[in-house]
Coordinates of C-alpha atoms in Angstrom, one line a residue:
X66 CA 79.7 119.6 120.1
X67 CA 78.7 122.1 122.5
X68 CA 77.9 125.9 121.8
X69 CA 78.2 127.8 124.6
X70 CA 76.9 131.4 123.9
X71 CA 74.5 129.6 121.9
X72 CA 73.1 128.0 124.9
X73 CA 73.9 130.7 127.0
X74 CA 71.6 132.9 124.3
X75 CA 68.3 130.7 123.7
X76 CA 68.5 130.5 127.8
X77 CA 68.6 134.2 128.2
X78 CA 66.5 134.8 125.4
X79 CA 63.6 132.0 126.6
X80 CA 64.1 133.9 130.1
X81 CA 63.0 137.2 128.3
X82 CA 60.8 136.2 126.0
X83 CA 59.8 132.6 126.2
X84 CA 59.9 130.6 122.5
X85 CA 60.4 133.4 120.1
X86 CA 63.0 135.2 122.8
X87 CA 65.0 131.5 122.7
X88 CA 64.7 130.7 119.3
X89 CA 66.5 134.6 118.3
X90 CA 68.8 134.0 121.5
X91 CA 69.6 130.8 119.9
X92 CA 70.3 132.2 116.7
X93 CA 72.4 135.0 117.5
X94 CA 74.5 132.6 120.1
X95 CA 75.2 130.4 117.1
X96 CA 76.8 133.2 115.1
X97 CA 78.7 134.3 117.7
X98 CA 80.2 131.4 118.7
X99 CA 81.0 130.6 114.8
X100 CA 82.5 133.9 114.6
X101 CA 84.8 133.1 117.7
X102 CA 85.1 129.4 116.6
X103 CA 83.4 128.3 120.1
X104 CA 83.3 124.6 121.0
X105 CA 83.2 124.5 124.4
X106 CA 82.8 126.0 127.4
X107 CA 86.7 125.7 128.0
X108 CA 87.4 127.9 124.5
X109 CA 84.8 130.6 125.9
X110 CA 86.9 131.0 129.2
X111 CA 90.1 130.9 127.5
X112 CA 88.6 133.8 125.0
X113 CA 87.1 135.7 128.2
X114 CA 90.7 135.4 129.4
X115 CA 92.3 136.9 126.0
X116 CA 93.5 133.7 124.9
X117 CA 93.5 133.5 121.3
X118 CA 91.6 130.6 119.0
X119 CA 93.0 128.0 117.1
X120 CA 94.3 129.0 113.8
X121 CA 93.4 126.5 110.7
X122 CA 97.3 126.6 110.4
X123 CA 98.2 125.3 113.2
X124 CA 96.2 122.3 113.8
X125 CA 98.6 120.0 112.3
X126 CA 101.5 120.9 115.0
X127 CA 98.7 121.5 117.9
X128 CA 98.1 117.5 117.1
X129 CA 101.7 116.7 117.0
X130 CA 102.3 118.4 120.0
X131 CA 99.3 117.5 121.9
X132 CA 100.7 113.3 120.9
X133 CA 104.4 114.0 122.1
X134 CA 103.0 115.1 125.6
X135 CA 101.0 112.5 125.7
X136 CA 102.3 109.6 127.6
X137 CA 103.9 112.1 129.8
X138 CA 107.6 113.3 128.8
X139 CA 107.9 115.0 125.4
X140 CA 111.3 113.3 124.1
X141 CA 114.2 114.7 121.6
X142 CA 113.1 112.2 118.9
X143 CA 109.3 114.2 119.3
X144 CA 111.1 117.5 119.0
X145 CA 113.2 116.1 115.5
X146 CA 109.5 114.7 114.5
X147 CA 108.1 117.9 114.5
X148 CA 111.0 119.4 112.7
X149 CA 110.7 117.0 109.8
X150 CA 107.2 117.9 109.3
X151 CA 108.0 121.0 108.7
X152 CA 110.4 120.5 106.8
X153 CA 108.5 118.2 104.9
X154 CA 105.8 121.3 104.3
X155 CA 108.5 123.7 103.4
X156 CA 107.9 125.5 106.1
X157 CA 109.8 129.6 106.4
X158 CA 110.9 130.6 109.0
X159 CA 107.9 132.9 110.2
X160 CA 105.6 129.6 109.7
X161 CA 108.4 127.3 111.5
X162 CA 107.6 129.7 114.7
X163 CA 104.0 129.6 114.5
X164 CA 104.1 125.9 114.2
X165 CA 106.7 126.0 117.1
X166 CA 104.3 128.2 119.5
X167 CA 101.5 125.6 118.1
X168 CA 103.4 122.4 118.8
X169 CA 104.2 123.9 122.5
X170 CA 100.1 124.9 122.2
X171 CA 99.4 121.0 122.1
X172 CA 101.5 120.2 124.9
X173 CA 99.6 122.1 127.8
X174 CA 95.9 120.1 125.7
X175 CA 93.9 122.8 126.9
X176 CA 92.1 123.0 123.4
X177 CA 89.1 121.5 122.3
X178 CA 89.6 119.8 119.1
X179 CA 86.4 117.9 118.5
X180 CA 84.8 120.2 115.9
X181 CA 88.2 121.3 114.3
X182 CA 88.2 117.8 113.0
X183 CA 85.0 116.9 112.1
X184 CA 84.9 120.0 109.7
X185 CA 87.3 118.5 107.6
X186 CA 85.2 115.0 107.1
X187 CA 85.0 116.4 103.8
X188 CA 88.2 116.6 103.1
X189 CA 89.6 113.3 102.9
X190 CA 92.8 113.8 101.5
X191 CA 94.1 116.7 104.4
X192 CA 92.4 114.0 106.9
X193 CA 94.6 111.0 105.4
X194 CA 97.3 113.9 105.7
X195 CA 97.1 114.8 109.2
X196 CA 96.2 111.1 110.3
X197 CA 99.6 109.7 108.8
X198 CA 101.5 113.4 110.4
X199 CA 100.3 112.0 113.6
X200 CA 101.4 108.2 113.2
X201 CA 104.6 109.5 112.7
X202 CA 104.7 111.6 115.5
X203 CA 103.1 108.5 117.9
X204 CA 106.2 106.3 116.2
X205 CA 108.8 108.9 116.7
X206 CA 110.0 107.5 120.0
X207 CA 109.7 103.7 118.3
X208 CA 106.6 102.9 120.4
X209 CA 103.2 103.8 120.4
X210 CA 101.7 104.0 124.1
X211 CA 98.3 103.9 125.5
X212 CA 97.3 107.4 125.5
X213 CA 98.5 107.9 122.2
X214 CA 96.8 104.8 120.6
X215 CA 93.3 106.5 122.2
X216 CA 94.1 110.2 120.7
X217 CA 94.7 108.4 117.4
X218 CA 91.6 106.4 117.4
X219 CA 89.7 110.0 118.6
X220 CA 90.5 111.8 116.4
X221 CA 90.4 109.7 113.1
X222 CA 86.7 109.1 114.2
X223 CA 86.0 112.8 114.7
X224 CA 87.9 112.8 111.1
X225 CA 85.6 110.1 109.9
X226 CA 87.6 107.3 110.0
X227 CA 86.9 103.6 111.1
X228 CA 88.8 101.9 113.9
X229 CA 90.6 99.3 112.0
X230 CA 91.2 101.7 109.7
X231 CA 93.0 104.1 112.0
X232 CA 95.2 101.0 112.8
X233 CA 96.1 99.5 109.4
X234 CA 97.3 103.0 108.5
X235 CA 99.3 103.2 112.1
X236 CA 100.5 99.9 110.8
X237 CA 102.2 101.4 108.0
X238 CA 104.7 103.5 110.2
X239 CA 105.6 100.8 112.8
X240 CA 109.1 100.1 113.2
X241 CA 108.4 96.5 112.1
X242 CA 107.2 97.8 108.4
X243 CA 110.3 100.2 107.8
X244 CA 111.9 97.6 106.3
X245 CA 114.1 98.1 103.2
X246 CA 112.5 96.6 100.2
X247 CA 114.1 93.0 99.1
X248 CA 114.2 94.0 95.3
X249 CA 114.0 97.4 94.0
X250 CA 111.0 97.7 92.3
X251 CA 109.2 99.4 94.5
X252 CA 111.9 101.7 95.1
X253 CA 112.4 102.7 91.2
X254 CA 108.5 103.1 90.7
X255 CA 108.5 105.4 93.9
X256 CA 111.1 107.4 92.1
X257 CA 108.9 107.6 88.9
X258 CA 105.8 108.7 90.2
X259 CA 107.8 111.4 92.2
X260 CA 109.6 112.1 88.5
X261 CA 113.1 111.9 90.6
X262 CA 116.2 109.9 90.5
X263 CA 118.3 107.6 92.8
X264 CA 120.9 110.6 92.8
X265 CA 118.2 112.9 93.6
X266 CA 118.8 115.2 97.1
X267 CA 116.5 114.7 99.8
X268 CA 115.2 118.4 99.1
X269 CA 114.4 117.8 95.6
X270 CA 112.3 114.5 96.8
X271 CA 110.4 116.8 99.0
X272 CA 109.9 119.6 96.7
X273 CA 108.7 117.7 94.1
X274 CA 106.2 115.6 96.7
X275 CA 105.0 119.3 97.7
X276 CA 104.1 120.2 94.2
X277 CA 102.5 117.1 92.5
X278 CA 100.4 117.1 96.2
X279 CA 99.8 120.8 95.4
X280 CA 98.8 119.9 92.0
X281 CA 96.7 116.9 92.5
X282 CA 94.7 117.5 95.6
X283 CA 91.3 116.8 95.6
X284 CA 90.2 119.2 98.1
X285 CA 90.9 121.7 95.0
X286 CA 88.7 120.7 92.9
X287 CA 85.6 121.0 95.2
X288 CA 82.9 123.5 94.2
X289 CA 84.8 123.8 90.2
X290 CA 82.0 120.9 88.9
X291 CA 84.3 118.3 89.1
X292 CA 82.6 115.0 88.9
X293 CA 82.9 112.5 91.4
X294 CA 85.1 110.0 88.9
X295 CA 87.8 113.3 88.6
X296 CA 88.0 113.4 92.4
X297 CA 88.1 109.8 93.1
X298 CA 91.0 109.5 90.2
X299 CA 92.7 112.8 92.3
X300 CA 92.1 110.6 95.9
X301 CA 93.9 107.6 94.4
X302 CA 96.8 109.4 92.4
X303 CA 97.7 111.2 96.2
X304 CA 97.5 108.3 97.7
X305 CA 100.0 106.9 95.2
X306 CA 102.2 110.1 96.0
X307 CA 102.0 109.5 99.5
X308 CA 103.0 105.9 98.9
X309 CA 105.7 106.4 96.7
X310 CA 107.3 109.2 98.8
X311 CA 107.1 107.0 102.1
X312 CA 108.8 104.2 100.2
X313 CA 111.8 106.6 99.4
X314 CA 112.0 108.0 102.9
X315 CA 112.7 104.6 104.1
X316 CA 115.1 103.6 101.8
X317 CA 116.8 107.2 102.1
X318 CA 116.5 107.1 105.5
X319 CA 115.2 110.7 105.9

């Protein structure tokens, strides 16, 4: 990751005052580009030139749309993906146009997004989260090209991710995979852990996936003295949510 007022201070400040002018240059250039969430020399001219940062919020749907541009033509079935996701989050309507001007953000893939991701290495349930957003997205169109694939792999390593771990979970979304289950076992467990029914609407599956997530997340339970048993049990039970609520998806169709 590059700073750039950082390096533009400890040069300034080395010029003026040799070590102990580069070292307070240094200092001060690091909080300002914290403060203005500086990565790069391209988000310091887009600042200079009144552009504004990139919200935490809209990450997700700058990745979504940054993926849908990607191998060139942004199709209708990119444009339903991104709908679904917000639907998905329960999205109002405010929030459904700032992930619209964010999704349209990713398409011109003007922003840096290197350190965005790597902050949340410590997060590894909203990493798993945005990772299996973005297979989605890269699957919408029922294909997965080149350019995609190499985002994908990016970004999960900036994330923290192995490669053959960024596949196997790409894996799950293929077309091949989205196969109805033979028996319905897996299908009636799904509905348990979600604590819905076969006659359940599709808006009552999602509601209740959005609050058990909201309930269960580990990322909540950082800095309350948790120990590392209680967040591994909250890791494996979303995980089991996210399972059980992508084999009800399929099956629904949804």
């Amino acid at each position: 990751m590059l700073w750039p007022v950082t390096v533009v201070g400890t040069a300034a400040g080395f010029a003026l005052a040799h070590i102990p002018g580069g070292i307070l240059g240094a200092l001060l250039g690091q909080l300002v580009d914290r403060r203005l969430d500086l990565q790069s020399w391209a988000d310091l001219w887009a600042r200079l030139r009144g552009k504004a940062g990139l919200a935490e919020g809209d990450l997700l749907f700058v990745l979504l749309g940054r993926l849908a541009k990607a191998d060139g033509r942004v199709q209708e079935s990119h444009i339903n993906q991104a709908r679904n996701e917000m639907a998905l989050l329960g999205l109002g309507e405010p929030a459904r146009k700032q992930a619209i001007a964010a999704f349209g953000r990713g398409k011109a893939g003007k922003d840096s997004l290197q350190g965005h991701l790597r902050r949340l290495q410590g997060q590894p349930t909203t990493a798993e989260g945005l990772l299996r957003a973005c297979w989605r997205m890269a699957w919408a169109d029922g294909e997965v090209g080149a350019n995609e694939r190499q985002l994908l792999l990016d970004w999960g390593s900036w994330l923290g991710w192995t490669a053959p771990r960024i596949r196997a979970l790409g894996a799950e979304y293929a077309p091949a995979s989205r196969v109805l289950p033979q028996a319905n076992d897996a299908y009636e467990n799904a509905l348990r852990v979600l604590g819905v029914t076969g006659a359940s609407e599709v808006e009552q599956i999602k509601q209740a996936y959005r609050r058990l997530l909201s309930r269960h997340h580990p990322d909540k339970l950082q800095g309350r003295g948790a120990s590392e048993a209680q967040v591994r049990a909250a890791t494996e039970r979303t995980r089991e949510l996210h399972g059980a609520f992508e084999v009800i998806r399929r099956r629904r169709g949804f």
